[in-house]
mmCIF file of C-alpha atoms in Angstrom:
data_model
loop_
_atom_site.group_PDB
_atom_site.id
_atom_site.type_symbol
_atom_site.label_atom_id
_atom_site.label_comp_id
_atom_site.label_asym_id
_atom_site.label_seq_id
_atom_site.Cartn_x
_atom_site.Cartn_y
_atom_site.Cartn_z
ATOM 1 C CA MET Q 1 10.282 2.849 23.252
ATOM 2 C CA ALA Q 2 7.370 2.810 20.815
ATOM 3 C CA PRO Q 3 8.257 3.578 17.175
ATOM 4 C CA THR Q 4 6.982 6.822 15.659
ATOM 5 C CA MET Q 5 4.604 6.849 12.673
ATOM 6 C CA MET Q 6 3.815 10.187 11.034
ATOM 7 C CA ILE Q 7 0.560 10.532 9.123
ATOM 8 C CA GLN Q 8 -0.267 13.092 6.433
ATOM 9 C CA GLY Q 9 -3.051 13.532 3.909
ATOM 10 C CA ALA Q 10 -6.651 14.617 3.598
ATOM 11 C CA SER Q 11 -7.948 15.359 7.100
ATOM 12 C CA ASP Q 12 -11.014 13.079 6.792
ATOM 13 C CA GLN Q 13 -8.805 10.104 5.931
ATOM 14 C CA VAL Q 14 -6.294 10.968 8.650
ATOM 15 C CA ARG Q 15 -9.098 11.060 11.250
ATOM 16 C CA GLN Q 16 -10.519 7.770 9.948
ATOM 17 C CA LEU Q 17 -7.130 6.075 10.269
ATOM 18 C CA LEU Q 18 -6.603 7.482 13.764
ATOM 19 C CA GLN Q 19 -10.034 6.261 14.894
ATOM 20 C CA GLN Q 20 -9.205 2.756 13.737
ATOM 21 C CA LEU Q 21 -5.772 2.950 15.366
ATOM 22 C CA LEU Q 22 -7.354 3.962 18.699
ATOM 23 C CA THR Q 23 -9.437 0.767 18.556
ATOM 24 C CA ALA Q 24 -6.444 -1.356 17.573
ATOM 25 C CA ASP Q 25 -4.269 0.254 20.323
ATOM 26 C CA LEU Q 26 -1.004 -0.610 18.592
ATOM 27 C CA PRO Q 27 2.272 0.103 20.422
ATOM 28 C CA VAL Q 28 3.133 3.142 18.296
ATOM 29 C CA THR Q 29 3.333 6.928 18.638
ATOM 30 C CA CYS Q 30 1.200 8.534 15.895
ATOM 31 C CA VAL Q 31 2.235 12.061 14.963
ATOM 32 C CA VAL Q 32 -0.106 14.135 12.768
ATOM 33 C CA VAL Q 33 1.185 17.079 10.797
ATOM 34 C CA PRO Q 34 -1.889 19.137 9.793
ATOM 35 C CA GLU Q 35 -1.900 20.408 6.236
ATOM 36 C CA ARG Q 36 -3.314 23.724 7.476
ATOM 37 C CA ALA Q 37 -3.225 25.353 10.894
ATOM 38 C CA GLU Q 38 -7.018 25.480 11.108
ATOM 39 C CA GLU Q 39 -7.164 21.662 10.914
ATOM 40 C CA ALA Q 40 -5.326 21.209 14.221
ATOM 41 C CA PRO Q 41 -8.416 21.566 16.480
ATOM 42 C CA THR Q 42 -10.229 18.781 14.558
ATOM 43 C CA TYR Q 43 -7.610 16.289 15.727
ATOM 44 C CA GLN Q 44 -7.717 17.301 19.416
ATOM 45 C CA PRO Q 45 -10.557 14.901 20.405
ATOM 46 C CA LEU Q 46 -8.467 12.025 19.038
ATOM 47 C CA VAL Q 47 -5.398 13.227 20.936
ATOM 48 C CA VAL Q 48 -7.476 13.313 24.112
ATOM 49 C CA ALA Q 49 -9.015 9.887 23.491
ATOM 50 C CA SER Q 50 -5.582 8.301 23.044
ATOM 51 C CA ALA Q 51 -4.970 8.882 26.762
ATOM 52 C CA LEU Q 52 -7.238 5.878 27.382
ATOM 53 C CA CYS Q 53 -5.065 3.614 25.201
ATOM 54 C CA ALA Q 54 -2.583 1.369 26.973
ATOM 55 C CA ARG Q 55 -0.056 1.472 24.162
ATOM 56 C CA LEU Q 56 -1.037 3.988 21.467
ATOM 57 C CA THR Q 57 -0.183 7.690 21.622
ATOM 58 C CA VAL Q 58 -1.555 10.357 19.306
ATOM 59 C CA ARG Q 59 -0.174 13.881 19.176
ATOM 60 C CA LEU Q 60 0.249 16.784 16.774
ATOM 61 C CA GLY Q 61 3.727 17.362 15.437
ATOM 62 C CA THR Q 62 5.964 19.569 13.359
ATOM 63 C CA ALA Q 63 8.662 19.071 10.746
ATOM 64 C CA ALA Q 64 11.150 18.420 13.561
ATOM 65 C CA ASP Q 65 9.459 15.032 14.179
ATOM 66 C CA TYR Q 66 10.500 13.624 10.766
ATOM 67 C CA GLY Q 67 13.955 12.840 12.090
ATOM 68 C CA GLN Q 68 12.491 10.419 14.675
ATOM 69 C CA ALA Q 69 9.917 8.675 12.511
ATOM 70 C CA GLN Q 70 10.158 5.079 11.382
ATOM 71 C CA TRP Q 71 7.232 5.387 8.974
ATOM 72 C CA LEU Q 72 5.625 8.251 7.064
ATOM 73 C CA VAL Q 73 2.132 7.170 5.984
ATOM 74 C CA LEU Q 74 0.825 9.274 3.101
ATOM 75 C CA LEU Q 75 -2.919 9.067 2.464
ATOM 76 C CA ASP Q 76 -4.791 10.729 -0.395
ATOM 77 C CA GLN Q 77 -3.910 14.366 -0.671
ATOM 78 C CA PRO Q 78 -6.479 17.086 0.227
ATOM 79 C CA HIS Q 79 -6.183 18.225 -3.389
ATOM 80 C CA ALA Q 80 -6.681 14.784 -4.947
ATOM 81 C CA GLU Q 81 -8.970 16.306 -7.619
ATOM 82 C CA ARG Q 82 -6.060 18.336 -9.006
ATOM 83 C CA PRO Q 83 -4.125 17.107 -12.035
ATOM 84 C CA LEU Q 84 -1.405 14.561 -11.245
ATOM 85 C CA THR Q 85 1.280 16.984 -12.391
ATOM 86 C CA GLU Q 86 0.246 19.432 -9.652
ATOM 87 C CA GLN Q 87 0.077 16.651 -7.058
ATOM 88 C CA LEU Q 88 3.567 15.550 -8.028
ATOM 89 C CA ALA Q 89 4.856 19.057 -7.597
ATOM 90 C CA ILE Q 90 3.464 19.023 -4.070
ATOM 91 C CA LEU Q 91 5.044 15.579 -3.475
ATOM 92 C CA ARG Q 92 8.431 16.933 -4.652
ATOM 93 C CA ARG Q 93 8.256 19.740 -2.089
ATOM 94 C CA LEU Q 94 7.167 17.310 0.635
ATOM 95 C CA THR Q 95 10.005 14.830 -0.002
ATOM 96 C CA SER Q 96 12.495 17.700 0.112
ATOM 97 C CA ARG Q 97 11.117 18.983 3.415
ATOM 98 C CA VAL Q 98 11.031 15.497 4.918
ATOM 99 C CA LEU Q 99 14.630 14.705 4.022
ATOM 100 C CA GLU Q 100 15.889 18.130 5.030
ATOM 101 C CA ASN Q 101 14.504 17.443 8.508
ATOM 102 C CA GLY Q 102 16.441 14.179 8.857
ATOM 103 C CA PHE Q 103 13.855 11.558 7.913
ATOM 104 C CA GLN Q 104 15.495 8.128 7.613
ATOM 105 C CA GLY Q 105 12.424 5.931 7.759
ATOM 106 C CA GLN Q 106 10.062 4.456 5.180
ATOM 107 C CA PHE Q 107 7.534 6.207 2.934
ATOM 108 C CA ILE Q 108 4.261 4.223 2.834
ATOM 109 C CA PHE Q 109 1.653 5.347 0.305
ATOM 110 C CA ALA Q 110 -1.834 4.262 1.349
ATOM 111 C CA GLY Q 111 -3.990 6.095 -1.179
ATOM 112 C CA ASP Q 112 -5.034 5.922 -4.809
ATOM 113 C CA GLN Q 113 -2.529 5.646 -7.663
ATOM 114 C CA ASP Q 114 0.298 4.609 -5.379
ATOM 115 C CA GLN Q 115 2.158 3.191 -8.367
ATOM 116 C CA VAL Q 116 2.641 6.786 -9.537
ATOM 117 C CA PHE Q 117 3.447 8.338 -6.161
ATOM 118 C CA THR Q 118 5.767 5.524 -5.082
ATOM 119 C CA TYR Q 119 7.833 5.873 -8.231
ATOM 120 C CA PHE Q 120 8.138 9.617 -8.107
ATOM 121 C CA ALA Q 121 8.816 9.727 -4.335
ATOM 122 C CA TRP Q 122 11.708 7.358 -4.990
ATOM 123 C CA LYS Q 123 12.821 9.466 -7.982
ATOM 124 C CA PHE Q 124 12.559 12.776 -6.135
ATOM 125 C CA SER Q 125 14.199 11.592 -2.931
ATOM 126 C CA GLY Q 126 16.958 9.377 -4.255
ATOM 127 C CA ILE Q 127 16.615 7.073 -1.235
ATOM 128 C CA ALA Q 128 16.919 3.323 -1.388
ATOM 129 C CA ARG Q 129 14.099 1.466 -3.145
ATOM 130 C CA GLU Q 130 13.331 -0.678 -0.081
ATOM 131 C CA ARG Q 131 12.299 2.418 1.850
ATOM 132 C CA VAL Q 132 9.577 3.628 -0.561
ATOM 133 C CA TRP Q 133 6.465 1.523 -1.096
ATOM 134 C CA GLY Q 134 2.698 1.558 -1.278
ATOM 135 C CA LEU Q 135 -0.052 -0.805 -0.162
ATOM 136 C CA GLY Q 136 -0.840 -1.545 -3.780
ATOM 137 C CA THR Q 137 -2.767 -4.807 -4.238
ATOM 138 C CA ALA Q 138 -2.103 -6.024 -0.677
ATOM 139 C CA PRO Q 139 -5.588 -5.044 0.588
ATOM 140 C CA LEU Q 140 -7.243 -6.802 -2.388
ATOM 141 C CA GLY Q 141 -5.072 -9.851 -1.750
ATOM 142 C CA GLN Q 142 -6.316 -9.980 1.818
ATOM 143 C CA LEU Q 143 -9.889 -9.598 0.592
ATOM 144 C CA LEU Q 144 -9.522 -12.446 -1.876
ATOM 145 C CA THR Q 145 -7.876 -14.625 0.787
ATOM 146 C CA ALA Q 146 -10.837 -14.110 3.083
ATOM 147 C CA ARG Q 147 -13.343 -14.875 0.304
ATOM 148 C CA LEU Q 148 -11.483 -18.010 -0.835
ATOM 149 C CA ALA Q 149 -11.006 -19.299 2.700
ATOM 150 C CA GLU Q 150 -14.726 -18.861 3.362
ATOM 151 C CA ARG Q 151 -15.610 -20.733 0.195
ATOM 152 C CA LEU Q 152 -13.210 -23.613 1.013
ATOM 153 C CA ALA Q 153 -14.204 -23.686 4.705
ATOM 154 C CA VAL Q 154 -10.576 -23.352 5.847
ATOM 155 C CA SER Q 155 -8.686 -20.867 7.970
ATOM 156 C CA PRO Q 156 -7.520 -17.682 6.126
ATOM 157 C CA GLY Q 157 -4.030 -18.574 7.371
ATOM 158 C CA SER Q 158 -4.169 -21.690 5.201
ATOM 159 C CA VAL Q 159 -4.636 -19.684 2.001
ATOM 160 C CA ARG Q 160 -1.934 -17.702 0.236
ATOM 161 C CA THR Q 161 -3.120 -15.604 -2.693
ATOM 162 C CA THR Q 162 -1.036 -13.559 -5.120
ATOM 163 C CA VAL Q 163 -2.587 -10.383 -6.562
ATOM 164 C CA ILE Q 164 -0.236 -8.253 -8.647
ATOM 165 C CA GLY Q 165 -0.170 -5.138 -10.843
ATOM 166 C CA GLN Q 166 -1.972 -2.068 -9.578
ATOM 167 C CA ALA Q 167 -4.918 -1.713 -7.207
ATOM 168 C CA SER Q 168 -7.225 -0.245 -9.869
ATOM 169 C CA GLU Q 169 -6.652 -3.242 -12.165
ATOM 170 C CA PRO Q 170 -5.702 -6.231 -10.007
ATOM 171 C CA ILE Q 171 -4.359 -9.354 -11.686
ATOM 172 C CA VAL Q 172 -4.969 -12.581 -9.765
ATOM 173 C CA ALA Q 173 -2.060 -14.987 -10.236
ATOM 174 C CA TRP Q 174 -3.917 -18.260 -9.665
ATOM 175 C CA SER Q 175 -0.769 -20.146 -10.603
ATOM 176 C CA ARG Q 176 0.871 -18.676 -7.461
ATOM 177 C CA THR Q 177 -2.117 -19.182 -5.137
ATOM 178 C CA TYR Q 178 -1.997 -22.007 -2.569
ATOM 179 C CA VAL Q 179 -4.230 -23.799 -0.109
ATOM 180 C CA GLY Q 180 -1.832 -25.107 2.484
ATOM 181 C CA PRO Q 181 1.044 -26.578 0.463
ATOM 182 C CA ILE Q 182 -1.134 -27.320 -2.542
ATOM 183 C CA PRO Q 183 -1.431 -24.977 -5.539
ATOM 184 C CA ILE Q 184 -5.084 -23.958 -5.973
ATOM 185 C CA LEU Q 185 -5.063 -25.255 -9.559
ATOM 186 C CA MET Q 186 -4.102 -28.729 -8.304
ATOM 187 C CA TYR Q 187 -6.714 -28.391 -5.544
ATOM 188 C CA LEU Q 188 -9.344 -28.111 -8.272
ATOM 189 C CA ALA Q 189 -8.363 -31.550 -9.521
ATOM 190 C CA ASN Q 190 -9.498 -33.078 -6.205
ATOM 191 C CA ALA Q 191 -13.049 -32.296 -7.300
ATOM 192 C CA ASP Q 192 -14.414 -32.118 -3.744
ATOM 193 C CA GLY Q 193 -17.215 -29.885 -4.978
ATOM 194 C CA ARG Q 194 -16.201 -26.818 -2.966
ATOM 195 C CA VAL Q 195 -14.682 -24.771 -5.763
ATOM 196 C CA SER Q 196 -14.392 -24.991 -9.568
ATOM 197 C CA ALA Q 197 -12.549 -23.168 -12.298
ATOM 198 C CA ASP Q 198 -15.710 -21.156 -12.952
ATOM 199 C CA ASP Q 199 -15.786 -20.166 -9.270
ATOM 200 C CA LEU Q 200 -12.244 -18.819 -9.521
ATOM 201 C CA SER Q 201 -13.172 -16.877 -12.632
ATOM 202 C CA GLN Q 202 -16.157 -15.362 -10.863
ATOM 203 C CA MET Q 203 -14.019 -14.468 -7.821
ATOM 204 C CA GLU Q 204 -11.534 -12.664 -10.040
ATOM 205 C CA THR Q 205 -14.347 -10.741 -11.732
ATOM 206 C CA TRP Q 206 -15.756 -9.859 -8.337
ATOM 207 C CA LEU Q 207 -12.380 -8.654 -7.088
ATOM 208 C CA GLN Q 208 -11.860 -6.504 -10.154
ATOM 209 C CA ARG Q 209 -15.306 -4.975 -9.658
ATOM 210 C CA GLU Q 210 -14.541 -4.181 -6.012
ATOM 211 C CA ALA Q 211 -11.303 -2.488 -7.153
ATOM 212 C CA THR Q 212 -13.279 0.099 -9.152
ATOM 213 C CA GLY Q 213 -14.961 1.445 -5.978
ATOM 214 C CA SER Q 214 -13.574 3.320 -3.037
ATOM 215 C CA LEU Q 215 -10.851 1.310 -1.309
ATOM 216 C CA THR Q 216 -10.098 3.822 1.456
ATOM 217 C CA THR Q 217 -11.560 1.857 4.358
ATOM 218 C CA LEU Q 218 -10.156 -1.447 3.060
ATOM 219 C CA ARG Q 219 -6.717 0.120 2.748
ATOM 220 C CA LEU Q 220 -6.757 1.451 6.295
ATOM 221 C CA VAL Q 221 -7.837 -1.870 7.757
ATOM 222 C CA SER Q 222 -5.144 -3.625 5.711
ATOM 223 C CA LEU Q 223 -2.507 -1.072 6.826
ATOM 224 C CA ILE Q 224 -3.302 -1.672 10.508
ATOM 225 C CA SER Q 225 -3.132 -5.425 9.981
ATOM 226 C CA LEU Q 226 0.278 -5.074 8.357
ATOM 227 C CA LEU Q 227 1.549 -2.685 11.030
ATOM 228 C CA ARG Q 228 0.451 -5.120 13.738
ATOM 229 C CA ARG Q 229 2.634 -7.809 12.158
ATOM 230 C CA LEU Q 230 5.617 -5.489 11.714
ATOM 231 C CA LEU Q 231 5.380 -4.293 15.328
ATOM 232 C CA ALA Q 232 5.443 -7.939 16.385
ATOM 233 C CA HIS Q 233 8.699 -8.257 14.418
ATOM 234 C CA GLN Q 234 7.088 -10.466 11.791
ATOM 235 C CA ALA Q 235 8.025 -10.239 8.111
ATOM 236 C CA PRO Q 236 5.156 -11.236 5.816
ATOM 237 C CA ILE Q 237 5.522 -11.962 2.107
ATOM 238 C CA ILE Q 238 2.849 -9.882 0.376
ATOM 239 C CA SER Q 239 2.315 -7.944 -2.855
ATOM 240 C CA VAL Q 240 2.941 -4.248 -2.320
ATOM 241 C CA THR Q 241 3.823 -1.458 -4.739
ATOM 242 C CA HIS Q 242 7.550 -0.836 -5.004
ATOM 243 C CA PRO Q 243 10.098 0.301 -7.595
ATOM 244 C CA GLN Q 244 10.687 -2.760 -9.749
ATOM 245 C CA ALA Q 245 14.123 -4.032 -10.756
ATOM 246 C CA VAL Q 246 13.418 -3.468 -14.474
ATOM 247 C CA LYS Q 247 14.751 -1.034 -17.082
ATOM 248 C CA PRO Q 248 13.368 1.589 -17.147
ATOM 249 C CA VAL Q 249 12.330 1.508 -13.487
ATOM 250 C CA LEU Q 250 8.612 1.679 -12.651
ATOM 251 C CA ALA Q 251 6.511 0.890 -9.586
ATOM 252 C CA ALA Q 252 3.946 -1.912 -9.436
ATOM 253 C CA SER Q 253 2.754 -4.577 -6.966
ATOM 254 C CA SER Q 254 4.521 -7.907 -6.738
ATOM 255 C CA PRO Q 255 5.439 -10.168 -3.808
ATOM 256 C CA VAL Q 256 8.252 -8.999 -1.511
ATOM 257 C CA LEU Q 257 9.303 -9.596 2.068
ATOM 258 C CA VAL Q 258 8.054 -6.676 4.172
ATOM 259 C CA THR Q 259 10.195 -6.190 7.277
ATOM 260 C CA PRO Q 260 10.227 -3.484 9.968
ATOM 261 C CA GLN Q 261 13.376 -2.111 8.303
ATOM 262 C CA GLY Q 262 11.958 -2.057 4.761
ATOM 263 C CA LEU Q 263 11.389 -4.319 1.765
ATOM 264 C CA ARG Q 264 13.498 -7.248 0.670
ATOM 265 C CA GLY Q 265 13.257 -8.654 -2.835
ATOM 266 C CA LEU Q 266 12.490 -12.267 -3.637
ATOM 267 C CA THR Q 267 13.342 -14.402 -6.628
ATOM 268 C CA ASP Q 268 11.766 -13.445 -9.945
ATOM 269 C CA LEU Q 269 8.004 -13.989 -10.029
ATOM 270 C CA SER Q 270 7.085 -17.055 -12.108
ATOM 271 C CA LEU Q 271 3.636 -16.775 -13.708
ATOM 272 C CA ALA Q 272 1.498 -18.746 -16.084
ATOM 273 C CA GLU Q 273 1.668 -17.568 -19.694
ATOM 274 C CA GLY Q 274 -1.653 -15.649 -19.668
ATOM 275 C CA GLU Q 275 -0.880 -14.058 -16.309
ATOM 276 C CA GLN Q 276 2.595 -12.982 -17.493
ATOM 277 C CA GLN Q 277 1.144 -11.437 -20.629
ATOM 278 C CA ALA Q 278 -1.485 -9.470 -18.657
ATOM 279 C CA TYR Q 279 1.168 -8.339 -16.158
ATOM 280 C CA GLN Q 280 3.551 -7.164 -18.905
ATOM 281 C CA GLN Q 281 0.763 -5.274 -20.622
ATOM 282 C CA GLN Q 282 -0.086 -3.525 -17.383
ATOM 283 C CA LEU Q 283 3.547 -2.656 -16.714
ATOM 284 C CA ALA Q 284 3.726 -1.115 -20.196
ATOM 285 C CA ARG Q 285 0.706 1.090 -19.425
ATOM 286 C CA ILE Q 286 2.255 2.179 -16.090
ATOM 287 C CA GLN Q 287 5.504 3.042 -17.914
ATOM 288 C CA ASP Q 288 3.560 5.097 -20.453
ATOM 289 C CA THR Q 289 1.937 7.036 -17.582
ATOM 290 C CA ILE Q 290 5.306 7.666 -15.935
ATOM 291 C CA ALA Q 291 6.813 8.807 -19.236
ATOM 292 C CA ALA Q 292 3.900 11.210 -19.876
ATOM 293 C CA LEU Q 293 4.082 12.677 -16.371
ATOM 294 C CA THR Q 294 7.855 13.037 -16.596
ATOM 295 C CA ALA Q 295 7.549 14.843 -19.912
ATOM 296 C CA ALA Q 296 4.812 17.133 -18.472
ATOM 297 C CA GLN Q 297 7.079 18.109 -15.566
ATOM 298 C CA THR Q 298 9.932 18.866 -17.972
ATOM 299 C CA GLU Q 299 7.678 21.015 -20.155
ATOM 300 C CA GLY Q 300 6.562 22.958 -17.051
ATOM 301 C CA LYS Q 301 10.082 24.082 -16.207
#
């Protein structure tokens, strides 16, 4: 029996994801819960088109479907222009409704600022950390992998990049990036003329520039790629946003094992000195944001 994946968020993003899923034809049942009743007819053409898929099913659902879902994919909210405090109030109500209806699957945040929503969904719900995560820097890691593989004229499967932090400010951990079994920094020493330290610096600048634009389409493509692996019972090691094992707890992207049942932690991430400093500075900024949002919610009571 195909697993159930529920999808919620802004209707344009939901439709975009469903269109890509129809093409991918993954063995999954996609259940859409419209934010408003008047949105339901806009999904009907996609429901009809799914009849031509050999494995994918698309249908509209209700709160009763939460109890059967393995994944709840949350895209950007229809009210993404609202202050974060208001969006978090909506998220609190959603997590309560989801859990009240028997949801025992995984929350997957596939929109902007997932470091904020991942943390507060975990905080509001009280569920295990391994069941709440966001795509984080994973799409940017895939993008860098493709760019680096093209430059080195090797298969993307031969390259393993590590991009950490948050999607809006990705930190490339070159010290944890490999070409085959060889660290990329040692690969530079071979001086084969394909890539230099300056090239790596330019790639990092390029990636950070791409991160300032819209990542919606990249996220959706990356999500489908990840789902394909999970549905094939594979467990990739990638950097996704998850509640970190630090005090106080915050959410950021770092490498974990992503399995169909949830996340599994790895050993502590070892970084070069400059990378570690940049990562700690970013974690401090995320913590400041969380503290400010927590205080704002308390003041609003």
